[in-house]
Short mmCIF file of C-alpha atoms and ligand atoms in Angstrom, two decimals:
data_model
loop_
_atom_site.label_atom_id
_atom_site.label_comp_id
_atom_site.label_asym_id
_atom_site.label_seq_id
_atom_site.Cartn_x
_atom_site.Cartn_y
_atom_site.Cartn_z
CA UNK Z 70 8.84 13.15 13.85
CA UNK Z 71 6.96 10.94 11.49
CA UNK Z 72 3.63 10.16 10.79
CA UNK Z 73 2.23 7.67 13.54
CA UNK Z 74 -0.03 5.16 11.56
CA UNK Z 75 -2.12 2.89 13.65
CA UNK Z 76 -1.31 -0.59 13.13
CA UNK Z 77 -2.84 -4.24 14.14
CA UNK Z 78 -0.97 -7.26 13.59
CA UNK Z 79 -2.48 -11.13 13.27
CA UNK Z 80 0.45 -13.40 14.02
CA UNK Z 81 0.05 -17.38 14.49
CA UNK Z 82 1.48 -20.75 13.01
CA UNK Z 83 0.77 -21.42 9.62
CA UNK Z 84 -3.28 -22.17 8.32
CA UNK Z 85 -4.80 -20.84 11.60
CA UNK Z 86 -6.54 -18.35 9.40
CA UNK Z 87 -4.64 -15.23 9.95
CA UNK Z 88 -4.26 -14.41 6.09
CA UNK Z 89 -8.42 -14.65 6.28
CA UNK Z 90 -9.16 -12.66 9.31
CA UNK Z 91 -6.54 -10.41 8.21
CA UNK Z 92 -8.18 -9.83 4.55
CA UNK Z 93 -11.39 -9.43 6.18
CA UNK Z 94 -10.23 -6.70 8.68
CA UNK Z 95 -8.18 -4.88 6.21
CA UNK Z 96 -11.10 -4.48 4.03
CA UNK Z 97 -13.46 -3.76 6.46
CA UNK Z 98 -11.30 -0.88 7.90
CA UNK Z 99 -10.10 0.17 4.28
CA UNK Z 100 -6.58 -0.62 5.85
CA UNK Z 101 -3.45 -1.52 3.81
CA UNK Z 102 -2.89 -5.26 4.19
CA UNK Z 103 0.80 -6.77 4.64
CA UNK Z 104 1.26 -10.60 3.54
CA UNK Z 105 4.63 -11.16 5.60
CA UNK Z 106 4.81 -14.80 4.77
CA UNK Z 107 4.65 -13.55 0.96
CA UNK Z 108 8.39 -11.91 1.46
CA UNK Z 109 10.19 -15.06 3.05
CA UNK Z 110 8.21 -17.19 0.40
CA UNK Z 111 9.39 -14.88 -2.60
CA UNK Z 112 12.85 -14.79 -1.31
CA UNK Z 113 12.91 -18.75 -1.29
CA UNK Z 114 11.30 -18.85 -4.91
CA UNK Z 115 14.42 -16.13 -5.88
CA UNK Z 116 16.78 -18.43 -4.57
CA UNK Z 117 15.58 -21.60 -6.12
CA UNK Z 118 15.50 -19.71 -9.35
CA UNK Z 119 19.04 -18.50 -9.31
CA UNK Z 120 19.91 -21.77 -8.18
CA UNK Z 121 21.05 -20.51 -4.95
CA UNK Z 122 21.14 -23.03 -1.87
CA UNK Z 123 18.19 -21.71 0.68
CA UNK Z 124 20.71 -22.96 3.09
CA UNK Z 125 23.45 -20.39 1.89
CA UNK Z 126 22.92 -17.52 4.21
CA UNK Z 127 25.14 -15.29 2.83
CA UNK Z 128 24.01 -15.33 -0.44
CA UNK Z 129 20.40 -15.74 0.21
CA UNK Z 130 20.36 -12.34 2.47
CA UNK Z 131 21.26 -9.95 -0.57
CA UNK Z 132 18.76 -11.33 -2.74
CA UNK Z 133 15.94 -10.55 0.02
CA UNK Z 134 17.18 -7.07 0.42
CA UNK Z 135 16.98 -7.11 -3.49
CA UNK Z 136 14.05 -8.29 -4.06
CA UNK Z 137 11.65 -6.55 -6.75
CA UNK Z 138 8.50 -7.55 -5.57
CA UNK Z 139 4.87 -5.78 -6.67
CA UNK Z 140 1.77 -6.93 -4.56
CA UNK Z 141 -0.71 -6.00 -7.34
CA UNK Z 142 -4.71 -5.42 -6.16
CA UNK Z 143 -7.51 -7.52 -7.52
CA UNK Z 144 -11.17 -7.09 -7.91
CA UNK Z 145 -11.39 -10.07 -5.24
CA UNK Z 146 -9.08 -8.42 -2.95
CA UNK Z 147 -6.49 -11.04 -3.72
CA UNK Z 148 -3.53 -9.83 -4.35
CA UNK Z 149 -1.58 -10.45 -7.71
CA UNK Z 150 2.07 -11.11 -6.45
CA UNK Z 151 4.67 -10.27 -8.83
CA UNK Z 152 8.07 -11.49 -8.75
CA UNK Z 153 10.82 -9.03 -11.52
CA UNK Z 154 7.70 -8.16 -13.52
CA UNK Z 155 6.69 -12.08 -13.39
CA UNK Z 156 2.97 -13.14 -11.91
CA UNK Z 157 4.32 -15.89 -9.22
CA UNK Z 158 0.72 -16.06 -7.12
CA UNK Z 159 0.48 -19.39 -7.39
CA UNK Z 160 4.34 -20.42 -7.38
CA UNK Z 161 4.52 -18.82 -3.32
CA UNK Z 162 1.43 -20.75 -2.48
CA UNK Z 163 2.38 -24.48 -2.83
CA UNK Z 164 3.22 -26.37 -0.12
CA UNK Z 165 7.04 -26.65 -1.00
CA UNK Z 166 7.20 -22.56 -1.11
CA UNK Z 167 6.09 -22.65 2.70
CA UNK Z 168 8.30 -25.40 3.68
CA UNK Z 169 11.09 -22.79 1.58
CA UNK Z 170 10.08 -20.16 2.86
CA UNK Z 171 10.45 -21.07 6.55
CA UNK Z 172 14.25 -22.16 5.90
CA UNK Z 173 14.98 -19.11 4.71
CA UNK Z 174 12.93 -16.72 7.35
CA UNK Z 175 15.78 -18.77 10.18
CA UNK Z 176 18.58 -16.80 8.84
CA UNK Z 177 18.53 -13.58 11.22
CA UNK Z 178 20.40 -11.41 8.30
CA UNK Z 179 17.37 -12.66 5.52
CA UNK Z 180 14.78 -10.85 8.61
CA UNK Z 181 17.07 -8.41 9.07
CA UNK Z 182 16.90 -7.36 5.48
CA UNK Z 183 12.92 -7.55 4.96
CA UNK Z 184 12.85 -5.40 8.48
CA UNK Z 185 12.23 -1.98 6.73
CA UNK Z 186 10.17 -3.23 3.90
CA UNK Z 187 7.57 -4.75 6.19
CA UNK Z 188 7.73 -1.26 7.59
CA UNK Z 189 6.72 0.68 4.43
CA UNK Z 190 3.78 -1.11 4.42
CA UNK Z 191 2.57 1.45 7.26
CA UNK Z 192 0.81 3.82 5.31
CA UNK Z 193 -2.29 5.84 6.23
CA UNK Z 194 -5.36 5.15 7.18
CA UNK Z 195 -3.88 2.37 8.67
CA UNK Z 196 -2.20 -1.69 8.17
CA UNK Z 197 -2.99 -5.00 8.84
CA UNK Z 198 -0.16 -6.60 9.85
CA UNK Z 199 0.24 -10.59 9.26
CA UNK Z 200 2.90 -13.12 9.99
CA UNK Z 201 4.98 -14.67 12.83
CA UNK Z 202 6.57 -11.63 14.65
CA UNK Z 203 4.52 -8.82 13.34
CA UNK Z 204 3.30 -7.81 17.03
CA UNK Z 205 6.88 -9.09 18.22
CA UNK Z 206 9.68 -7.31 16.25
CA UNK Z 207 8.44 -5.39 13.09
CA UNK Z 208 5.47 -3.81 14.90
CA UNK Z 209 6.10 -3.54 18.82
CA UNK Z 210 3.98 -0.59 18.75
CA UNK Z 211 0.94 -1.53 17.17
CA UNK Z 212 -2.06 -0.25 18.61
CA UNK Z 213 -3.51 -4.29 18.85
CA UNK Z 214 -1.91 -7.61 18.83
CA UNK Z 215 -3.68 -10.98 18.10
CA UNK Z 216 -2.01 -14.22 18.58
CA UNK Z 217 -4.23 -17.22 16.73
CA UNK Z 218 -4.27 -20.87 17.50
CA UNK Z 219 -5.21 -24.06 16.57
CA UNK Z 220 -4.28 -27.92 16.59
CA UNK Z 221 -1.53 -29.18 13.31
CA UNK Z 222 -4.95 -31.02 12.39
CA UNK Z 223 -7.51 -28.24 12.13
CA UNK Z 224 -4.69 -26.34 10.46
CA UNK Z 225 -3.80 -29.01 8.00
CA UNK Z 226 -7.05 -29.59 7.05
CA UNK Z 227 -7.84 -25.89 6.28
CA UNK Z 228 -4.92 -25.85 4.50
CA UNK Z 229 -5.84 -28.99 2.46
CA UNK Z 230 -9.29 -27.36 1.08
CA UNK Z 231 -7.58 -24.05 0.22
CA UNK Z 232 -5.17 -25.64 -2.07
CA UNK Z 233 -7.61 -28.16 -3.61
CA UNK Z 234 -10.14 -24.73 -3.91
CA UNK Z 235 -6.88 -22.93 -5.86
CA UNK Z 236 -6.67 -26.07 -7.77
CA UNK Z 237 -3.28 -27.12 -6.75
CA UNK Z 238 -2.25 -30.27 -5.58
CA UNK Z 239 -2.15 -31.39 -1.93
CA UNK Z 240 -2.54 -34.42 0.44
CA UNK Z 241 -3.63 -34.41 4.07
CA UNK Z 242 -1.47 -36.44 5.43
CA UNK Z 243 1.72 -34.87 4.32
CA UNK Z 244 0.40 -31.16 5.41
CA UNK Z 245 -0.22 -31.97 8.70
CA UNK Z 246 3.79 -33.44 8.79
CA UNK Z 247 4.69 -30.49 6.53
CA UNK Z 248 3.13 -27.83 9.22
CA UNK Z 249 4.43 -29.94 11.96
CA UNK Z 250 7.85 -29.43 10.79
CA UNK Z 251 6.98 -25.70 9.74
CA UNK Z 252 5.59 -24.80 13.58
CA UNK Z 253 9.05 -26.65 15.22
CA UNK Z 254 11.42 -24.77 12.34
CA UNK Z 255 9.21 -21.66 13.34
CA UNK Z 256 9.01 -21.43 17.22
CA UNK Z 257 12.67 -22.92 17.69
CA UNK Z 258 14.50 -20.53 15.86
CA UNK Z 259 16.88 -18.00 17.23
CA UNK Z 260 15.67 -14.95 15.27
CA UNK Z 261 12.29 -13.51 16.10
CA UNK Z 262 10.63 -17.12 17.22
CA UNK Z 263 7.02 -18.20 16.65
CA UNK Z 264 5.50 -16.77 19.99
CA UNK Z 265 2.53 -14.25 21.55
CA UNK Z 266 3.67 -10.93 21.80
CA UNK Z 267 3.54 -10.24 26.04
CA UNK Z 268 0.57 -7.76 25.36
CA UNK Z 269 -0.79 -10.08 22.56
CA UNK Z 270 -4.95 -11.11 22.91
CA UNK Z 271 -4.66 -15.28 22.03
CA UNK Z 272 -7.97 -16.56 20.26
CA UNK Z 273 -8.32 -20.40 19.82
CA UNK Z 274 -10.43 -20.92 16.06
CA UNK Z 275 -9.75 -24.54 16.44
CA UNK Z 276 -13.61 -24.97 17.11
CA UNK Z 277 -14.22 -21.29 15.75
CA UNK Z 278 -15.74 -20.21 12.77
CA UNK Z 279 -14.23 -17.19 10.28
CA UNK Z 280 -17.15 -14.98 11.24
CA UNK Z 281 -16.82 -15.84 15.34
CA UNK Z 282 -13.02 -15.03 14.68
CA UNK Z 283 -13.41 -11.44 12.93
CA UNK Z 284 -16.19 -10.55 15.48
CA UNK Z 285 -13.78 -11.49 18.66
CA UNK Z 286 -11.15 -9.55 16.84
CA UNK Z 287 -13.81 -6.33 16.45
CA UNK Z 288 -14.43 -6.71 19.70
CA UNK Z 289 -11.27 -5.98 20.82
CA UNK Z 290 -10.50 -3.16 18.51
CA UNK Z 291 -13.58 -0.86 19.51
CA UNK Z 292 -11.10 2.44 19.54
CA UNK Z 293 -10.44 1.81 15.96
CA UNK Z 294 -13.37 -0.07 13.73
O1 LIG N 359 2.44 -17.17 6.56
P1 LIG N 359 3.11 -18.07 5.54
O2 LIG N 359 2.67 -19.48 5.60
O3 LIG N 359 3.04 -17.50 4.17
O4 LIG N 359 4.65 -18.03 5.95
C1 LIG N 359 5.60 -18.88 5.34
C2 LIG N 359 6.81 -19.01 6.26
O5 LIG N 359 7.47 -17.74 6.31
C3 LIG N 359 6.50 -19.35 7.71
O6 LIG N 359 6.45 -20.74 7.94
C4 LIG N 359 7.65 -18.73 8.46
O7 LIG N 359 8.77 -19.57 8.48
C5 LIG N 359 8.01 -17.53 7.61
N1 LIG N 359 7.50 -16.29 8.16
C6 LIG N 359 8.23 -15.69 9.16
N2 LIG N 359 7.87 -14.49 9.66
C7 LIG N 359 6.77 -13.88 9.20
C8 LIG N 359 5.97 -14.49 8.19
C9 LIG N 359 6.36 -15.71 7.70
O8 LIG N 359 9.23 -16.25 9.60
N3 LIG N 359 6.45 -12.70 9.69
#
């Protein structure tokens, strides 16, 4: 029988502030931290490289299962993402690299083949889970499930400052259409859809501050923090 690690997962559409709450939570625990989004993002970025069509199911599934990825830690607890031996941190975090990454995560054989490796990131003392159907399908187990919300705008304009902050280029008006299009591509799919997991605890941060978040997720994880 293996191990049994104890495992929280933060899923939500995209800029709700699950990769912050997440960071936060996996430090404060001393947790391992998995960046889901990062695996459908490098797979897209592999694609484009080859010159593969994200479209192309078939030959977009190998190169997931393929994949030689290295999440690097930083001083900042940022991690440095490496893609065959290449830093690609910033190349996964434009805008285009989301709207990639969510064509690829609708082929059911590209989740299939991340399945496991999402897995391996439960390692003792513990992982923070975060994604779209971490408390869903990779984690049904996980000792606590958070589901966070918010409105396209609030999550647009998060979105907006981060980039401008990481000094890349954005514009409000086409992130909220970009995560518009993101949340439809996301909840309508056939393969693990955007959704709450049934024993999921939802937390609305449209009108929510980071710290309000992380203390309403404590709250609910007394047996473990
Ligand atoms: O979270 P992030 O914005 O990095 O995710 C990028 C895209 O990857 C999402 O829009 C979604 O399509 C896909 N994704 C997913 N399942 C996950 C994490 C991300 O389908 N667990």
């Amino acid at each position: 029988m293996s191990k049994i690690v104890p495992v929280i997962t933060i899923d939500g559409p995209s800029g709700v502030g699950k990769g912050t709450i997440s960071q936060l939570l996996a430090r404060h625990l001393g947790w391992h931290f998995l960046d889901s989004g990062a695996l459908y993002r490098l797979t897209a970025l592999a694609a484009r490289r080859q010159g593969i069509a994200l479209e192309d199911e078939a030959l977009v599934a190998p190169l997931a299962a393929s994949l030689a990825v290295e999440f690097v830690p930083t001083a900042d607890g940022e991690a440095k993402v490496l893609l065959d031996n290449q830093e690609v941190s910033n190349d996964i975090r434009t805008a285009q690299a989301g709207v990639d990454a969510s064509v690829v995560a609708a082929h059911p054989t590209v989740r299939a083949a991340l399945l496991q490796r999402q897995r391996d990131f439960a390692q003792p003392p513990g992982l923070i889970a975060d994604g779209r159907d971490m408390g869903t399908t990779v984690f049904p187990n996980a000792a606590h499930k958070f589901f966070l919300l918010a409105s396209a705008e609030v999550r647009a304009k998060r979105r907006y400052k981060q980039l401008i902050e990481k000094g890349l280029d954005a514009n409000l008006g086409s992130l909220v259409e970009e995560i518009e299009q993101r949340d439809e591509r996301d909840r309508t799919r056939s393969a693990s859809p955007l959704r709450p997991a049934d024993d999921a605890v939802s937390i609305d941060t449209s009108d929510k501050g980071i710290d309000a978040v992380f203390a309403e997720v404590l709250a609910n994880c007394t047996d473990v923090v």
